[in-house]
Amino acid sequence: MASRKEGSGAAGSGFGASKGKGKAAATGDSAVKQVQIDGLVVLKIIKHYQEEGQGNEVVQGVLLGLVVDDRLEITNCFPFPQHTEDDADFDEVQYQMEMMRSLRHVNIDHLHVGWYQSTYYGSFVTRALLDSQFSYQHAIEESVVLIYDPIKTAQGSLSLKAYRLTPKLMEVCKEKDFSPEALKKANIAYENMFEEVPIVIKNSYLINVMLWELEKKSAVADRHELLSLASSNHLGKSLQLLMDRVDEMSQDIVKYNTYLRNVSKQQQQKHQYQQRRQQENIQRQSRGEAPLPEEDINKLFKPPQPPARMESLLIAGQINTYCQNIKEFNAQNLGKLFMAQALQDYNN
């Protein structure tokens, strides 16, 4: 199978085919304040990763459902198949259209409301994910992206989060101007690029009863495995990824400082050029000659192109994500340590 990079947007490449359907899903102009997911959808996402995700391999899929007031209800999903680069005849848009048409024929919710993807140690804050979510949100205003972290989930707690682009970032993406001046004018920082939407997982009453029965039948000894303090290389990998991002941020800072030095150097050259012309005009006037014609100094000294700042914001956001992961990991291990000590004291 061909390797697919995280946030490649392959799952979102066919969103335009359901643009009209996605708009029809909206029942009002209110913003989405909550995401309600059926338990079956969560199981499908987990199953998709277990079948196709290997290591840092990313899986993606399409979310289906409807909007009720300010709540986005996700009632179904289907995976986006992985295909090799040799599959030139594979039509992503046609595949999604056929899937939604088939679901409509069997009377299942088929309205496009977003997409999902897995992540590798929380490394989902990328330019590709930003572009894909912008395309979705521009066409389907209420759409979200679900981020599933299989590594955190394997440690005993389901990690599933819903994100949307903030209105400020949507305006900047529409203008496609990511210069430092545009981002500063829009007051965009890594903290206000994405907004997390609360998630509620809903199950039917029969499923809840079954879960209670399974919990009663589960052995107590199996639950003690959740108290294991083994890091499973999670902390070391997160620190390594954090250091890599810090190195990228340092390189980006060097590029920006180089740009500032070039701008300062050009300003000095402009000032020296203007002084020479002024002195020459004074000499020409003393000789009774006409002054030199006016010239557009911006054509003589083309300003250097400022580096795009969006990559720096994404890197800063990813650094923040890694720091949060490390913080949660340490807090989780500390809680396990207290629980293990309390259990030992109880047994004694």
Coordinates of C-alpha atoms in Angstrom, one line a residue:
M1 CA 0.0 0.0 0.0
A2 CA 1.2 3.5 -0.7
S3 CA 2.1 5.6 2.3
R4 CA -0.3 8.4 3.0
K5 CA 0.9 11.4 4.9
E6 CA -1.1 12.7 7.8
G7 CA -3.7 15.2 6.9
S8 CA -3.2 14.6 3.2
G9 CA -6.9 15.6 2.7
A10 CA -7.6 12.6 0.5
A11 CA -10.8 12.0 2.4
G12 CA -11.8 15.5 1.7
S13 CA -10.9 15.6 -1.9
G14 CA -14.4 14.7 -2.9
F15 CA -16.3 17.0 -0.6
G16 CA -17.6 19.1 -3.5
A17 CA -19.6 16.2 -4.8
S18 CA -21.8 16.5 -1.7
K19 CA -21.7 20.2 -1.3
G20 CA -25.4 20.6 -2.0
K21 CA -26.3 17.8 0.3
G22 CA -24.1 19.2 3.1
K23 CA -25.9 22.5 2.9
A24 CA -29.2 20.8 3.0
A25 CA -28.2 19.2 6.3
A26 CA -28.1 22.6 8.0
T27 CA -31.4 23.5 9.7
G28 CA -30.3 26.9 11.0
D29 CA -27.6 29.5 11.0
S30 CA -26.4 28.8 14.6
A31 CA -22.9 27.6 15.1
V32 CA -22.2 24.1 16.1
K33 CA -21.6 24.0 19.8
Q34 CA -21.7 20.2 20.4
V35 CA -20.9 17.0 18.4
Q36 CA -23.0 14.0 19.2
I37 CA -21.5 10.7 17.9
D38 CA -23.1 7.3 17.8
G39 CA -21.1 4.6 19.5
L40 CA -21.2 2.6 16.3
V41 CA -19.4 5.4 14.5
V42 CA -16.6 5.4 17.1
L43 CA -16.2 1.6 16.8
K44 CA -16.0 1.9 13.0
I45 CA -13.2 4.5 13.3
I46 CA -11.3 2.3 15.7
K47 CA -11.8 -0.7 13.5
H48 CA -10.7 1.2 10.4
Y49 CA -7.3 2.0 12.1
Q50 CA -6.8 -1.5 13.4
E51 CA -7.3 -2.9 9.9
E52 CA -5.3 -0.4 7.8
G53 CA -3.3 1.8 10.2
Q54 CA 0.2 0.5 10.9
G55 CA 2.6 2.6 13.0
N56 CA 2.5 6.1 11.6
E57 CA 0.2 5.1 8.8
V58 CA -2.8 7.5 8.7
V59 CA -6.3 6.4 8.0
Q60 CA -9.1 8.8 6.9
G61 CA -12.8 8.6 6.3
V62 CA -16.1 10.5 5.7
L63 CA -18.6 11.5 8.4
L64 CA -22.3 11.4 7.7
G65 CA -25.2 12.8 9.8
L66 CA -27.3 16.0 10.2
V67 CA -27.4 19.2 12.1
V68 CA -30.1 19.8 14.8
D69 CA -30.2 23.3 16.1
D70 CA -26.6 23.9 17.4
R71 CA -25.8 20.2 17.7
L72 CA -24.0 18.2 14.9
E73 CA -25.2 14.6 15.1
I74 CA -22.8 12.1 13.5
T75 CA -24.7 8.9 12.8
N76 CA -22.6 7.1 10.3
C77 CA -19.3 7.0 8.5
F78 CA -17.3 5.1 5.9
P79 CA -13.6 4.7 5.4
F80 CA -11.7 6.1 2.6
P81 CA -9.8 3.2 1.0
Q82 CA -6.1 3.3 0.7
H83 CA -4.8 2.8 -2.8
T84 CA -1.4 2.6 -4.4
E85 CA 0.0 5.4 -6.6
D86 CA -0.4 3.0 -9.6
D87 CA -4.2 3.2 -9.2
A88 CA -4.5 6.1 -11.7
D89 CA -8.0 5.1 -12.6
F90 CA -9.3 5.4 -9.0
D91 CA -11.8 8.3 -8.8
E92 CA -12.1 9.6 -5.2
V93 CA -15.1 11.8 -5.9
Q94 CA -16.9 9.0 -7.7
Y95 CA -16.2 6.6 -4.9
Q96 CA -17.8 8.9 -2.3
M97 CA -20.8 9.6 -4.5
E98 CA -21.5 5.9 -5.0
M99 CA -21.1 5.2 -1.2
M100 CA -23.6 8.0 -0.3
R101 CA -26.0 6.9 -3.0
S102 CA -25.9 3.4 -1.7
L103 CA -26.6 4.5 1.8
R104 CA -29.5 6.7 0.7
H105 CA -31.0 3.7 -1.1
V106 CA -31.1 1.7 2.2
N107 CA -32.5 4.8 4.1
I108 CA -29.4 5.6 6.1
D109 CA -28.2 9.1 6.9
H110 CA -26.1 10.1 3.9
L111 CA -25.5 13.8 4.3
H112 CA -21.8 14.9 4.4
V113 CA -20.9 16.6 7.7
G114 CA -17.1 16.3 7.9
W115 CA -14.3 13.8 7.9
Y116 CA -12.0 12.0 10.3
Q117 CA -8.4 10.9 10.5
S118 CA -6.1 9.1 12.8
T119 CA -2.9 10.8 14.2
Y120 CA 0.5 9.6 15.2
Y121 CA 1.5 10.9 18.7
G122 CA -0.7 13.9 18.2
S123 CA 1.1 15.2 15.1
F124 CA -2.0 16.3 13.2
V125 CA -1.5 20.1 13.2
T126 CA -0.3 20.3 9.6
R127 CA -0.8 22.5 6.6
A128 CA -2.5 19.7 4.7
L129 CA -5.1 19.3 7.5
L130 CA -5.6 23.0 7.5
D131 CA -6.3 23.1 3.8
S132 CA -8.6 20.1 3.9
Q133 CA -10.7 21.4 6.8
F134 CA -10.9 24.9 5.1
S135 CA -12.3 23.2 2.0
Y136 CA -14.8 21.3 4.0
Q137 CA -15.9 24.2 6.2
H138 CA -16.1 26.6 3.2
A139 CA -18.5 24.3 1.5
I140 CA -20.3 22.8 4.5
E141 CA -20.3 25.4 7.2
E142 CA -21.0 23.0 10.1
S143 CA -18.4 20.4 9.2
V144 CA -15.8 19.2 11.7
V145 CA -12.7 17.0 11.6
L146 CA -12.5 14.2 14.1
I147 CA -9.0 13.3 15.3
Y148 CA -8.5 9.8 16.7
D149 CA -5.4 9.0 18.6
P150 CA -4.9 5.2 18.8
I151 CA -1.8 5.5 21.0
K152 CA -3.6 7.3 23.8
T153 CA -6.6 5.0 23.3
A154 CA -4.4 1.9 23.7
Q155 CA -3.4 3.3 27.2
G156 CA -6.9 2.9 28.5
S157 CA -8.8 6.1 27.6
L158 CA -10.6 6.9 24.3
S159 CA -8.9 9.8 22.6
L160 CA -11.3 11.4 20.1
K161 CA -11.5 15.1 19.5
A162 CA -13.5 17.3 17.1
Y163 CA -11.9 20.5 15.7
R164 CA -13.1 23.4 13.5
L165 CA -11.2 26.4 12.1
T166 CA -12.0 29.6 13.9
P167 CA -13.8 32.4 12.0
K168 CA -10.6 34.5 12.0
L169 CA -8.6 31.8 10.3
M170 CA -11.3 31.1 7.8
E171 CA -11.2 34.8 6.7
V172 CA -7.4 34.6 6.3
C173 CA -7.6 31.4 4.3
K174 CA -10.2 32.9 2.0
E175 CA -7.8 35.8 1.3
K176 CA -4.9 33.3 0.9
D177 CA -2.6 36.0 2.4
F178 CA -0.3 34.4 5.1
S179 CA 2.2 37.2 5.3
P180 CA 3.2 38.5 8.7
E181 CA 1.3 41.7 8.2
A182 CA -2.0 39.9 7.3
L183 CA -1.7 37.5 10.3
K184 CA -0.9 40.3 12.6
K185 CA -3.8 42.4 11.4
A186 CA -6.2 39.4 11.8
N187 CA -4.7 38.8 15.3
I188 CA -4.0 35.1 14.5
A189 CA -1.9 33.0 16.8
Y190 CA -1.6 29.3 17.2
E191 CA -4.0 29.4 20.2
N192 CA -6.9 30.7 18.1
M193 CA -6.4 28.7 14.9
F194 CA -8.5 25.8 15.8
E195 CA -11.5 25.5 18.1
E196 CA -12.3 22.2 19.9
V197 CA -16.0 21.3 19.9
P198 CA -17.2 19.2 22.9
I199 CA -18.1 15.6 22.0
V200 CA -20.9 13.4 23.4
I201 CA -21.0 9.7 22.6
K202 CA -24.6 8.4 22.5
N203 CA -25.6 4.8 22.7
S204 CA -29.0 3.1 22.6
Y205 CA -30.5 1.8 25.8
L206 CA -29.9 -1.8 24.7
I207 CA -26.2 -1.1 24.1
N208 CA -25.9 0.5 27.5
V209 CA -27.4 -2.5 29.2
M210 CA -25.0 -4.8 27.3
L211 CA -22.0 -2.7 28.4
W212 CA -23.1 -2.9 32.0
E213 CA -23.4 -6.7 31.7
L214 CA -20.0 -6.9 30.2
E215 CA -18.5 -4.8 33.0
K216 CA -20.0 -7.0 35.6
K217 CA -18.6 -10.1 34.0
S218 CA -15.1 -8.7 33.4
A219 CA -12.4 -10.0 35.8
V220 CA -11.0 -7.6 38.4
A221 CA -7.5 -8.8 37.7
D222 CA -7.7 -7.5 34.1
R223 CA -8.4 -4.0 35.3
H224 CA -5.2 -3.9 37.3
E225 CA -3.3 -3.7 33.9
L226 CA -4.5 -0.1 33.6
L227 CA -2.3 0.7 36.7
S228 CA 0.8 -0.3 34.8
L229 CA 3.4 2.5 34.9
A230 CA 5.2 1.3 31.8
S231 CA 5.6 4.2 29.4
S232 CA 5.7 1.9 26.3
N233 CA 8.1 4.4 24.7
H234 CA 5.3 7.0 24.6
L235 CA 7.1 9.7 26.6
G236 CA 10.4 9.2 24.8
K237 CA 8.7 9.4 21.3
S238 CA 6.8 12.5 22.3
L239 CA 9.9 14.2 23.5
Q240 CA 11.7 13.3 20.3
L241 CA 8.9 14.7 18.1
L242 CA 8.9 17.8 20.3
M243 CA 12.6 18.4 19.8
D244 CA 12.2 17.9 16.0
R245 CA 9.5 20.6 16.0
V246 CA 11.6 23.0 18.1
D247 CA 14.4 22.5 15.6
E248 CA 12.0 23.4 12.7
M249 CA 10.9 26.5 14.7
S250 CA 14.5 27.5 15.1
Q251 CA 15.1 27.2 11.4
D252 CA 12.0 29.3 10.7
I253 CA 13.1 31.9 13.1
V254 CA 16.5 32.1 11.3
K255 CA 14.7 32.6 8.0
Y256 CA 12.6 35.4 9.5
N257 CA 15.6 37.1 11.1
T258 CA 17.4 37.0 7.7
Y259 CA 14.4 38.6 6.1
L260 CA 14.5 41.4 8.7
R261 CA 18.2 42.0 8.1
N262 CA 17.6 42.2 4.3
V263 CA 14.8 44.7 4.8
S264 CA 17.0 46.8 7.1
K265 CA 19.9 46.6 4.6
Q266 CA 17.7 47.7 1.7
Q267 CA 16.4 50.6 3.7
Q268 CA 19.9 51.8 4.2
Q269 CA 20.6 51.4 0.5
K270 CA 17.5 53.5 -0.3
H271 CA 18.5 56.2 2.1
Q272 CA 22.1 56.4 0.6
Y273 CA 20.7 56.4 -3.0
Q274 CA 18.3 59.3 -2.1
Q275 CA 21.1 61.3 -0.5
R276 CA 23.3 60.9 -3.6
R277 CA 20.6 62.0 -5.9
Q278 CA 19.8 65.0 -3.6
Q279 CA 23.5 66.1 -3.6
E280 CA 23.7 65.6 -7.4
N281 CA 20.6 67.8 -7.9
I282 CA 22.1 70.5 -5.8
Q283 CA 25.3 70.4 -7.9
R284 CA 23.2 70.5 -11.1
Q285 CA 21.2 73.5 -9.9
S286 CA 24.4 75.4 -9.1
R287 CA 25.5 74.8 -12.7
G288 CA 22.1 75.9 -14.0
E289 CA 21.1 72.4 -15.1
A290 CA 17.7 70.8 -14.7
P291 CA 17.4 68.4 -11.8
L292 CA 17.3 64.6 -12.4
P293 CA 13.9 63.2 -13.3
E294 CA 11.9 61.5 -10.5
E295 CA 12.2 57.7 -10.4
D296 CA 10.1 55.1 -8.7
I297 CA 12.5 54.0 -6.0
N298 CA 10.4 50.8 -5.4
K299 CA 11.2 49.6 -8.9
L300 CA 14.9 50.1 -8.3
F301 CA 14.8 48.4 -4.9
K302 CA 12.3 45.6 -5.0
P303 CA 11.4 44.7 -1.4
P304 CA 12.4 41.2 -0.3
Q305 CA 9.5 38.7 -0.2
P306 CA 8.5 38.1 3.4
P307 CA 8.4 34.4 4.5
A308 CA 4.9 33.0 5.0
R309 CA 4.1 32.8 8.7
M310 CA 1.4 30.1 8.6
E311 CA 4.0 27.3 8.8
S312 CA 5.4 28.9 12.0
L313 CA 1.9 29.1 13.5
L314 CA 1.3 25.4 12.7
I315 CA 4.7 24.4 14.2
A316 CA 3.9 26.4 17.3
G317 CA 0.5 24.7 17.5
Q318 CA 2.1 21.3 17.1
I319 CA 4.6 22.1 19.9
N320 CA 1.7 23.0 22.1
T321 CA 0.0 19.7 21.3
Y322 CA 3.2 17.7 22.2
C323 CA 3.5 19.6 25.5
Q324 CA -0.1 18.8 26.3
N325 CA 0.5 15.1 25.5
I326 CA 3.5 15.0 27.8
K327 CA 1.7 16.8 30.6
E328 CA -1.3 14.4 30.3
F329 CA 1.0 11.4 30.2
N330 CA 2.8 12.5 33.4
A331 CA -0.5 13.3 35.2
Q332 CA -1.9 9.9 34.1
N333 CA 1.2 8.1 35.4
L334 CA 1.1 10.0 38.7
G335 CA -2.6 9.1 39.1
K336 CA -1.7 5.4 38.4
L337 CA 1.0 5.6 41.0
F338 CA -1.4 6.9 43.7
M339 CA -4.0 4.3 42.7
A340 CA -1.4 1.5 42.9
Q341 CA -0.2 2.7 46.3
A342 CA -3.8 2.9 47.6
L343 CA -4.5 -0.6 46.3
Q344 CA -1.3 -1.9 48.0
D345 CA -2.2 -0.3 51.3
Y346 CA -5.7 -1.7 51.0
N347 CA -4.4 -5.2 50.4
N348 CA -2.0 -4.9 53.4

